[in-house]
């Protein structure tokens, strides 16, 4: 037998309604916030991620699924959603169109990581990206969209952490202070952090190694080094959040996993899903479009991992109603009745109501058992008596209540 690749998962028929629930709510939230769906390829030129995600990140350094195609091009399966959408924005000259451009996507992502609970090699993200706006209300709106999505899913046991990592100007001063603090400790830090010290010291704050984490705990805080513009931007974002009664903690050490962020960064984290606690992460990336060769365009977005959301819902007892169960099951007792059941099911389906019949030549008793198992709301048995009278007994499974309904009235009744 051939097994599923390590770090990937099947969505089985018995579970797919949960995915549909999450995705339907993502689409609902997108509509409420006027975000339009975009779809970009699952693979891109490797260069896009090297430049767009940043070559001091774990993603680019260790986690990418990169291969050479038959034409000798270096291709990478998308490890995250933003870079592809940014490429789309530039390639289609969207900076010259109506701004802002507000987008969302639901996409698989691929990272070569050590699989564990909440960490897979293929996972899925609901993400949003807004291009063209630099005002703090947009930062707040992106956070509200994430919050509203989590609310719709029924997730309550989650905390919002926010931070500002400044811009080019204030980052330079902060980097100097951070390096001055880290330098005497550098010998005790991991190899990756040592390598990041010169290239991108801010990244060191994102390290997950215990020895590095404990050194990072006393590092200077970037919020103390923000320039006037970044400080007032951050203050306004917080004002908008306060205005809506959104609870948050300013966590001066979150920097996020990608190189391209500036100003606002945020994370929704949970303590209920083990060590992979970040369910949704996002931030502003005002320089990405320019770095990828486009016209300078501010932007902001987030990505939420669907597997982690489902895990969190499961671990905190959030029930998801299965809305994919059929409305009616029509059981046929003999050859002629089975044909009638089939015919009625087709009529009911054309009226937009889900219906199921037997396809396994089951006995009537087994058909009833099956109808119960698939969670049909109503069951009607059809035999020679029903064929003659044109009336069937409709049983509502949850209550046991039976009602005599004429065949031709079935649709009206079920509606
Ligand atoms: P982590 O710190 O857990 O490695 P990250 O900073 O790499 O996360 P992002 O790049 O910000 O994560 O991705 C956004 C979201 O995508 C995460 O918050 C998480 O929900 C999800 N995610 C990231 N990597 C994985 C993975 N390997 N498996 C499942 N979900 C993931
Ligand atoms: Mg990661």
Coordinates of C-alpha atoms and ligand atoms in Angstrom, one line a residue:
X1 CA 0.0 0.0 0.0
X2 CA 1.1 3.6 -0.7
X3 CA 0.8 5.9 2.3
X4 CA 0.0 9.5 2.5
X5 CA 3.2 11.7 2.5
X6 CA 4.5 12.7 6.0
X7 CA 3.0 15.9 7.3
X8 CA -0.1 15.9 5.1
X9 CA -3.7 15.0 5.9
X10 CA -6.8 13.8 4.1
X11 CA -10.1 15.5 4.8
X12 CA -12.4 12.5 5.1
X13 CA -16.1 12.7 4.1
X14 CA -17.2 12.5 7.7
X15 CA -15.2 15.6 8.5
X16 CA -15.4 17.9 5.5
X17 CA -18.4 19.8 6.9
X18 CA -16.0 21.2 9.5
X19 CA -13.8 22.6 6.8
X20 CA -16.8 23.9 4.9
X21 CA -18.0 25.7 8.0
X22 CA -14.7 27.4 8.5
X23 CA -14.4 28.3 4.8
X24 CA -18.0 29.5 4.5
X25 CA -17.4 31.9 7.5
X26 CA -14.2 33.1 5.9
X27 CA -16.2 34.0 2.8
X28 CA -18.9 35.7 4.9
X29 CA -16.4 37.8 6.7
X30 CA -14.7 38.7 3.5
X31 CA -18.0 39.9 2.1
X32 CA -18.8 42.0 5.2
X33 CA -15.4 43.7 4.8
X34 CA -15.7 44.0 1.0
X35 CA -12.7 41.8 0.3
X36 CA -12.6 40.1 -3.1
X37 CA -11.3 36.6 -3.6
X38 CA -8.1 36.1 -5.5
X39 CA -6.5 32.8 -6.6
X40 CA -2.8 32.6 -7.4
X41 CA -0.8 29.6 -8.5
X42 CA 0.3 26.9 -6.0
X43 CA 3.8 27.3 -7.4
X44 CA 5.8 30.4 -8.2
X45 CA 9.4 31.2 -9.3
X46 CA 11.6 30.5 -6.2
X47 CA 13.0 34.1 -6.5
X48 CA 9.6 35.5 -5.5
X49 CA 9.7 33.9 -2.1
X50 CA 13.4 34.5 -1.6
X51 CA 12.8 38.2 -2.1
X52 CA 9.2 38.5 -0.9
X53 CA 9.5 36.4 2.3
X54 CA 13.1 37.3 3.0
X55 CA 16.3 35.3 2.9
X56 CA 16.9 35.5 6.7
X57 CA 13.6 33.7 7.5
X58 CA 13.2 30.1 8.5
X59 CA 10.7 29.7 5.6
X60 CA 13.3 30.6 3.0
X61 CA 16.3 29.1 4.8
X62 CA 14.9 25.7 5.7
X63 CA 11.3 25.1 4.9
X64 CA 10.7 25.6 1.2
X65 CA 9.6 22.9 -1.3
X66 CA 11.9 23.9 -4.1
X67 CA 12.6 21.9 -7.3
X68 CA 13.7 22.3 -10.8
X69 CA 11.1 21.8 -13.4
X70 CA 11.7 20.1 -16.8
X71 CA 12.6 23.5 -18.3
X72 CA 15.4 24.0 -15.8
X73 CA 13.5 26.7 -13.8
X74 CA 13.7 26.9 -10.0
X75 CA 10.1 26.5 -8.8
X76 CA 8.8 26.6 -5.2
X77 CA 5.4 25.5 -3.8
X78 CA 3.9 28.5 -2.0
X79 CA 5.0 28.5 1.7
X80 CA 2.6 31.4 2.5
X81 CA 0.0 33.5 0.7
X82 CA 1.2 37.1 0.6
X83 CA 4.1 36.9 -1.9
X84 CA 1.9 35.5 -4.7
X85 CA -0.8 38.1 -4.2
X86 CA 1.8 40.8 -4.2
X87 CA 3.2 39.5 -7.5
X88 CA -0.3 39.5 -8.9
X89 CA -0.9 43.1 -7.8
X90 CA 2.3 44.2 -9.5
X91 CA 2.0 42.1 -12.6
X92 CA -1.5 43.4 -13.3
X93 CA -0.6 47.0 -12.8
X94 CA -3.1 47.3 -10.0
X95 CA -1.4 50.2 -8.3
X96 CA -2.6 52.4 -11.2
X97 CA -6.2 51.3 -10.8
X98 CA -8.7 52.0 -8.0
X99 CA -7.2 51.8 -4.6
X100 CA -7.4 50.3 -2.1
X101 CA -7.4 46.8 -3.5
X102 CA -8.9 44.5 -0.9
X103 CA -8.4 40.8 -1.3
X104 CA -8.7 37.4 0.4
X105 CA -7.8 33.9 -0.4
X106 CA -8.1 30.3 0.9
X107 CA -5.1 28.4 -0.1
X108 CA -2.9 25.4 0.6
X109 CA 0.7 26.2 1.8
X110 CA 3.7 24.0 1.9
X111 CA 6.6 24.0 4.3
X112 CA 9.1 21.4 5.0
X113 CA 8.9 21.3 8.8
X114 CA 9.0 18.7 11.5
X115 CA 5.3 17.5 11.6
X116 CA 3.6 17.7 15.0
X117 CA 0.2 18.7 16.3
X118 CA -0.7 22.0 14.5
X119 CA 2.4 21.8 12.3
X120 CA 2.1 20.2 8.9
X121 CA 3.9 20.1 5.6
X122 CA 0.8 20.9 3.7
X123 CA -1.6 23.2 5.6
X124 CA -4.2 25.7 4.6
X125 CA -4.6 29.5 5.2
X126 CA -7.4 31.9 5.0
X127 CA -5.6 35.2 4.4
X128 CA -6.5 38.8 3.5
X129 CA -4.3 41.5 1.9
X130 CA -5.2 45.1 1.5
X131 CA -3.1 47.2 -0.9
X132 CA -2.8 51.0 -1.2
X133 CA -3.8 52.3 2.2
X134 CA -1.3 53.6 4.8
X135 CA -3.8 54.9 7.3
X136 CA -4.0 53.2 10.8
X137 CA -7.8 52.6 10.4
X138 CA -6.8 49.9 7.8
X139 CA -4.5 48.2 10.3
X140 CA -7.5 48.2 12.7
X141 CA -9.9 46.9 10.1
X142 CA -7.6 44.0 9.2
X143 CA -7.5 43.1 12.9
X144 CA -11.3 43.4 13.2
X145 CA -11.8 41.2 10.2
X146 CA -9.6 38.5 11.9
X147 CA -11.5 39.0 15.2
X148 CA -14.9 38.8 13.5
X149 CA -13.8 35.6 11.7
X150 CA -12.8 34.0 15.0
X151 CA -16.1 35.2 16.6
X152 CA -18.1 33.6 13.8
X153 CA -16.3 30.3 14.4
X154 CA -17.3 30.5 18.0
X155 CA -13.7 30.8 19.2
X156 CA -13.4 32.7 22.5
X157 CA -10.3 31.3 24.2
X158 CA -7.8 33.4 22.3
X159 CA -5.7 36.4 22.9
X160 CA -4.6 39.3 20.6
X161 CA -1.0 40.5 20.8
X162 CA 0.1 43.6 18.9
X163 CA 3.3 45.4 18.4
X164 CA 4.9 47.9 16.1
X165 CA 8.3 47.1 14.6
X166 CA 8.7 50.6 13.2
X167 CA 10.0 51.6 9.8
X168 CA 13.5 51.8 8.1
X169 CA 14.3 55.0 10.1
X170 CA 13.5 53.8 13.6
X171 CA 14.5 50.2 13.0
X172 CA 18.1 51.3 12.4
X173 CA 18.4 52.9 15.8
X174 CA 16.6 49.9 17.4
X175 CA 18.9 47.4 15.7
X176 CA 21.9 49.2 17.1
X177 CA 20.5 49.0 20.6
X178 CA 19.5 45.4 20.2
X179 CA 22.9 44.4 18.8
X180 CA 24.6 46.2 21.7
X181 CA 22.5 44.1 24.1
X182 CA 22.9 40.8 22.3
X183 CA 26.6 41.0 21.5
X184 CA 27.9 39.9 25.0
X185 CA 25.3 37.0 24.9
X186 CA 25.9 35.9 21.4
X187 CA 28.2 33.0 22.3
X188 CA 25.3 31.4 24.2
X189 CA 22.9 31.7 21.3
X190 CA 22.0 29.2 18.5
X191 CA 23.8 29.1 15.2
X192 CA 20.9 30.6 13.3
X193 CA 20.8 33.6 15.6
X194 CA 24.5 34.1 15.3
X195 CA 24.1 34.2 11.6
X196 CA 21.2 36.7 11.9
X197 CA 23.1 39.0 14.1
X198 CA 24.6 41.0 11.3
X199 CA 22.0 40.4 8.6
X200 CA 18.8 41.0 10.5
X201 CA 19.1 41.1 14.3
X202 CA 15.3 41.7 14.7
X203 CA 14.7 38.1 13.5
X204 CA 16.6 36.9 16.6
X205 CA 13.5 37.9 18.7
X206 CA 11.5 35.3 16.7
X207 CA 13.8 32.4 17.7
X208 CA 12.1 29.4 19.3
X209 CA 15.2 27.9 21.0
X210 CA 14.9 28.0 24.8
X211 CA 18.4 29.4 25.3
X212 CA 17.8 32.2 22.9
X213 CA 14.3 32.9 24.2
X214 CA 15.6 33.5 27.7
X215 CA 18.2 36.0 26.5
X216 CA 15.6 37.7 24.3
X217 CA 13.4 38.3 27.4
X218 CA 15.4 41.2 28.6
X219 CA 16.2 42.7 25.2
X220 CA 15.4 46.4 24.6
X221 CA 11.8 47.0 23.4
X222 CA 11.3 48.3 19.9
X223 CA 8.2 50.4 21.0
X224 CA 10.6 52.6 23.0
X225 CA 12.5 53.4 19.8
X226 CA 9.7 54.3 17.4
X227 CA 10.0 57.5 15.3
X228 CA 7.3 60.1 15.7
X229 CA 5.4 58.9 12.6
X230 CA 5.5 55.2 13.7
X231 CA 4.6 56.1 17.3
X232 CA 1.5 58.1 16.3
X233 CA 0.5 55.5 13.8
X234 CA 0.6 52.8 16.5
X235 CA -1.2 55.0 19.0
X236 CA -4.0 55.5 16.4
X237 CA -4.3 51.8 15.7
X238 CA -4.8 51.2 19.5
X239 CA -7.4 54.0 19.6
X240 CA -9.4 52.3 16.9
X241 CA -9.1 48.9 18.7
X242 CA -10.2 50.6 22.0
X243 CA -13.1 52.3 20.2
X244 CA -14.5 48.8 19.4
X245 CA -13.7 47.4 22.8
X246 CA -11.2 44.9 21.3
X247 CA -9.0 43.5 24.1
X248 CA -5.3 43.2 23.3
X249 CA -1.8 43.1 24.9
X250 CA 1.1 45.0 23.5
X251 CA 3.8 42.4 23.2
X252 CA 7.1 44.2 22.4
X253 CA 8.8 41.0 21.3
X254 CA 6.6 39.8 18.5
X255 CA 8.2 40.4 15.1
X256 CA 6.4 37.8 13.0
X257 CA 8.0 35.1 10.8
X258 CA 8.5 37.1 7.6
X259 CA 11.1 39.7 6.8
X260 CA 8.9 42.2 5.1
X261 CA 6.8 43.6 7.9
X262 CA 6.9 47.2 9.2
X263 CA 4.9 49.1 11.7
X264 CA 1.9 47.1 13.0
X265 CA 2.3 43.4 13.6
X266 CA -0.2 41.2 15.4
X267 CA -0.9 37.6 16.5
X268 CA -4.0 35.8 17.8
X269 CA -2.6 33.1 20.1
X270 CA -4.0 30.3 22.2
X271 CA -2.7 28.2 25.0
X272 CA -5.1 25.4 24.2
X273 CA -3.3 23.8 21.2
X274 CA 0.1 23.1 22.6
X275 CA 3.3 24.8 21.6
X276 CA 2.1 25.8 18.1
X277 CA -0.1 28.5 19.7
X278 CA -0.3 31.1 16.9
X279 CA -3.5 30.7 15.0
X280 CA -3.5 33.9 13.0
X281 CA -0.7 36.3 12.3
X282 CA -0.4 39.4 10.3
X283 CA 0.9 42.9 9.9
X284 CA 1.8 45.8 7.7
X285 CA 4.3 45.4 4.9
X286 CA 4.7 48.9 3.3
X287 CA 8.0 48.1 1.5
X288 CA 7.2 44.6 0.0
X289 CA 5.7 45.8 -3.3
X290 CA 8.6 48.1 -3.9
X291 CA 11.1 45.4 -3.0
X292 CA 9.5 43.1 -5.6
X293 CA 9.9 45.8 -8.3
X294 CA 6.4 47.4 -8.1
X295 CA 5.5 51.0 -7.6
X296 CA 5.8 51.9 -3.9
X297 CA 2.4 50.8 -2.3
X298 CA 1.6 50.3 1.4
X299 CA -0.1 47.1 2.3
X300 CA -1.3 45.0 5.2
X301 CA -2.8 41.6 5.8
X302 CA -3.0 38.4 7.9
X303 CA -2.9 34.7 7.5
X304 CA -4.9 32.2 9.6
X305 CA -4.1 28.5 9.7
X306 CA -7.2 26.5 9.2
X307 CA -5.8 23.3 10.7
X308 CA -4.9 25.1 13.9
X309 CA -8.3 26.8 14.0
X310 CA -10.0 23.4 13.8
X311 CA -7.7 22.0 16.4
X312 CA -8.5 24.9 18.7
X313 CA -12.2 24.5 18.2
X314 CA -11.9 20.8 18.9
X315 CA -9.8 21.3 22.1
X316 CA -12.1 24.0 23.5
X317 CA -15.4 22.1 22.8
X318 CA -16.7 24.4 20.0
X319 CA -19.4 22.4 18.3
X320 CA -19.9 22.6 14.6
X321 CA -23.3 21.7 13.2
X322 CA -23.2 19.4 10.2
X323 CA -25.4 21.2 7.7
X324 CA -24.6 18.7 4.9
X325 CA -27.0 16.0 6.1
X326 CA -29.8 15.1 3.7
X327 CA -33.3 16.4 4.4
X328 CA -35.1 13.2 3.4
X329 CA -34.4 9.6 2.9
X330 CA -36.8 7.6 0.7
X331 CA -36.8 3.9 1.4
X332 CA -38.3 1.5 -1.2
X333 CA -39.7 -1.8 0.0
X334 CA -39.9 -3.6 -3.4
X335 CA -38.8 -3.2 -7.0
X336 CA -41.6 -0.9 -8.0
X337 CA -41.5 1.2 -4.9
X338 CA -37.7 1.6 -5.2
X339 CA -38.3 3.1 -8.7
X340 CA -40.9 5.5 -7.2
X341 CA -38.5 6.5 -4.4
X342 CA -35.9 7.2 -7.0
X343 CA -38.3 9.3 -9.0
X344 CA -39.5 11.3 -6.0
X345 CA -35.9 11.9 -4.8
X346 CA -35.1 13.4 -8.2
X347 CA -38.2 15.7 -8.0
X348 CA -37.3 16.8 -4.5
X349 CA -33.7 17.5 -5.5
X350 CA -34.9 19.6 -8.5
X351 CA -36.8 21.7 -5.9
X352 CA -33.5 22.4 -4.2
X353 CA -34.0 20.0 -1.3
X354 CA -31.4 17.2 -0.6
X355 CA -32.7 13.7 -0.8
X356 CA -31.2 10.2 -0.6
X357 CA -32.3 6.7 -1.7
X358 CA -30.8 3.2 -1.4
X359 CA -28.0 2.2 -3.9
X360 CA -26.9 -1.0 -2.2
X361 CA -30.0 -3.2 -2.5
X362 CA -30.5 -3.1 1.2
X363 CA -33.5 -4.5 3.1
X364 CA -36.0 -2.0 4.4
X365 CA -34.7 -2.4 7.9
X366 CA -31.1 -1.8 6.8
X367 CA -32.3 1.3 4.8
X368 CA -33.8 2.8 8.0
X369 CA -30.6 2.1 9.9
X370 CA -28.6 3.8 7.1
X371 CA -31.0 6.8 7.0
X372 CA -30.4 7.3 10.7
X373 CA -26.7 6.9 10.3
X374 CA -26.4 9.6 7.6
X375 CA -28.6 11.9 9.8
X376 CA -31.5 12.3 7.3
X377 CA -34.0 14.7 8.9
X378 CA -37.1 12.8 7.5
X379 CA -37.6 9.3 6.4
X380 CA -40.4 7.9 4.3
X381 CA -40.9 4.3 3.4
X382 CA -42.7 3.4 0.2
X383 CA -44.3 0.1 -0.5
X384 CA -47.3 -1.2 -2.5
X385 CA -49.8 0.4 -0.1
X386 CA -48.1 3.8 -0.6
X387 CA -48.0 3.3 -4.3
X388 CA -51.7 2.7 -4.4
X389 CA -52.8 5.5 -2.1
X390 CA -50.2 8.1 -3.3
X391 CA -49.6 9.0 0.3
X392 CA -46.5 8.2 2.5
X393 CA -45.8 8.4 6.2
X394 CA -43.1 11.0 6.8
X395 CA -41.2 10.4 10.0
X396 CA -39.2 13.2 11.5
X397 CA -36.2 11.3 13.0
X398 CA -35.4 13.7 15.9
X399 CA -39.0 13.7 17.3
X400 CA -40.4 10.4 16.0
X401 CA -43.5 12.4 14.8
X402 CA -45.1 10.8 11.8
X403 CA -47.3 12.7 9.3
X404 CA -49.2 11.4 6.3
X405 CA -48.2 13.4 3.2
X406 CA -49.3 13.0 -0.4
X407 CA -46.5 12.4 -2.9
X408 CA -47.3 15.6 -4.7
X409 CA -47.3 17.6 -1.5
X410 CA -43.9 16.3 -0.3
X411 CA -41.9 19.3 -1.7
X412 CA -44.2 21.9 -0.2
X413 CA -44.1 20.0 3.1
X414 CA -40.3 19.7 3.2
X415 CA -39.9 23.4 2.3
Ligands
LIG1 P1 5.0 29.4 13.7 O1 5.5 30.4 14.6 O2 4.0 28.5 14.3 O3 6.0 28.6 12.9 P2 4.7 31.2 11.5 O4 5.2 32.5 12.1 O5 5.7 30.4 10.7 O6 4.1 30.2 12.6 P3 3.0 32.4 9.5 O7 4.1 32.3 8.5 O8 2.7 33.7 10.1 O9 3.4 31.4 10.7 O10 1.7 31.7 9.0 C1 0.4 32.1 9.4 C2 -0.4 31.0 10.1 O11 -0.3 29.8 9.3 C3 0.2 30.6 11.5 O12 -0.3 31.4 12.4 C4 -0.4 29.2 11.6 O13 -1.8 29.2 12.0 C5 -0.3 28.7 10.2 N1 0.9 27.9 10.0 C6 2.1 28.2 9.7 N2 2.9 27.2 9.6 C7 2.2 26.1 9.7 C8 2.4 24.7 9.6 N3 3.6 24.2 9.3 N4 1.3 23.8 9.8 C9 0.1 24.3 10.1 N5 -0.2 25.6 10.2 C10 0.8 26.5 10.0
LIG2 MG1 6.9 28.8 11.1

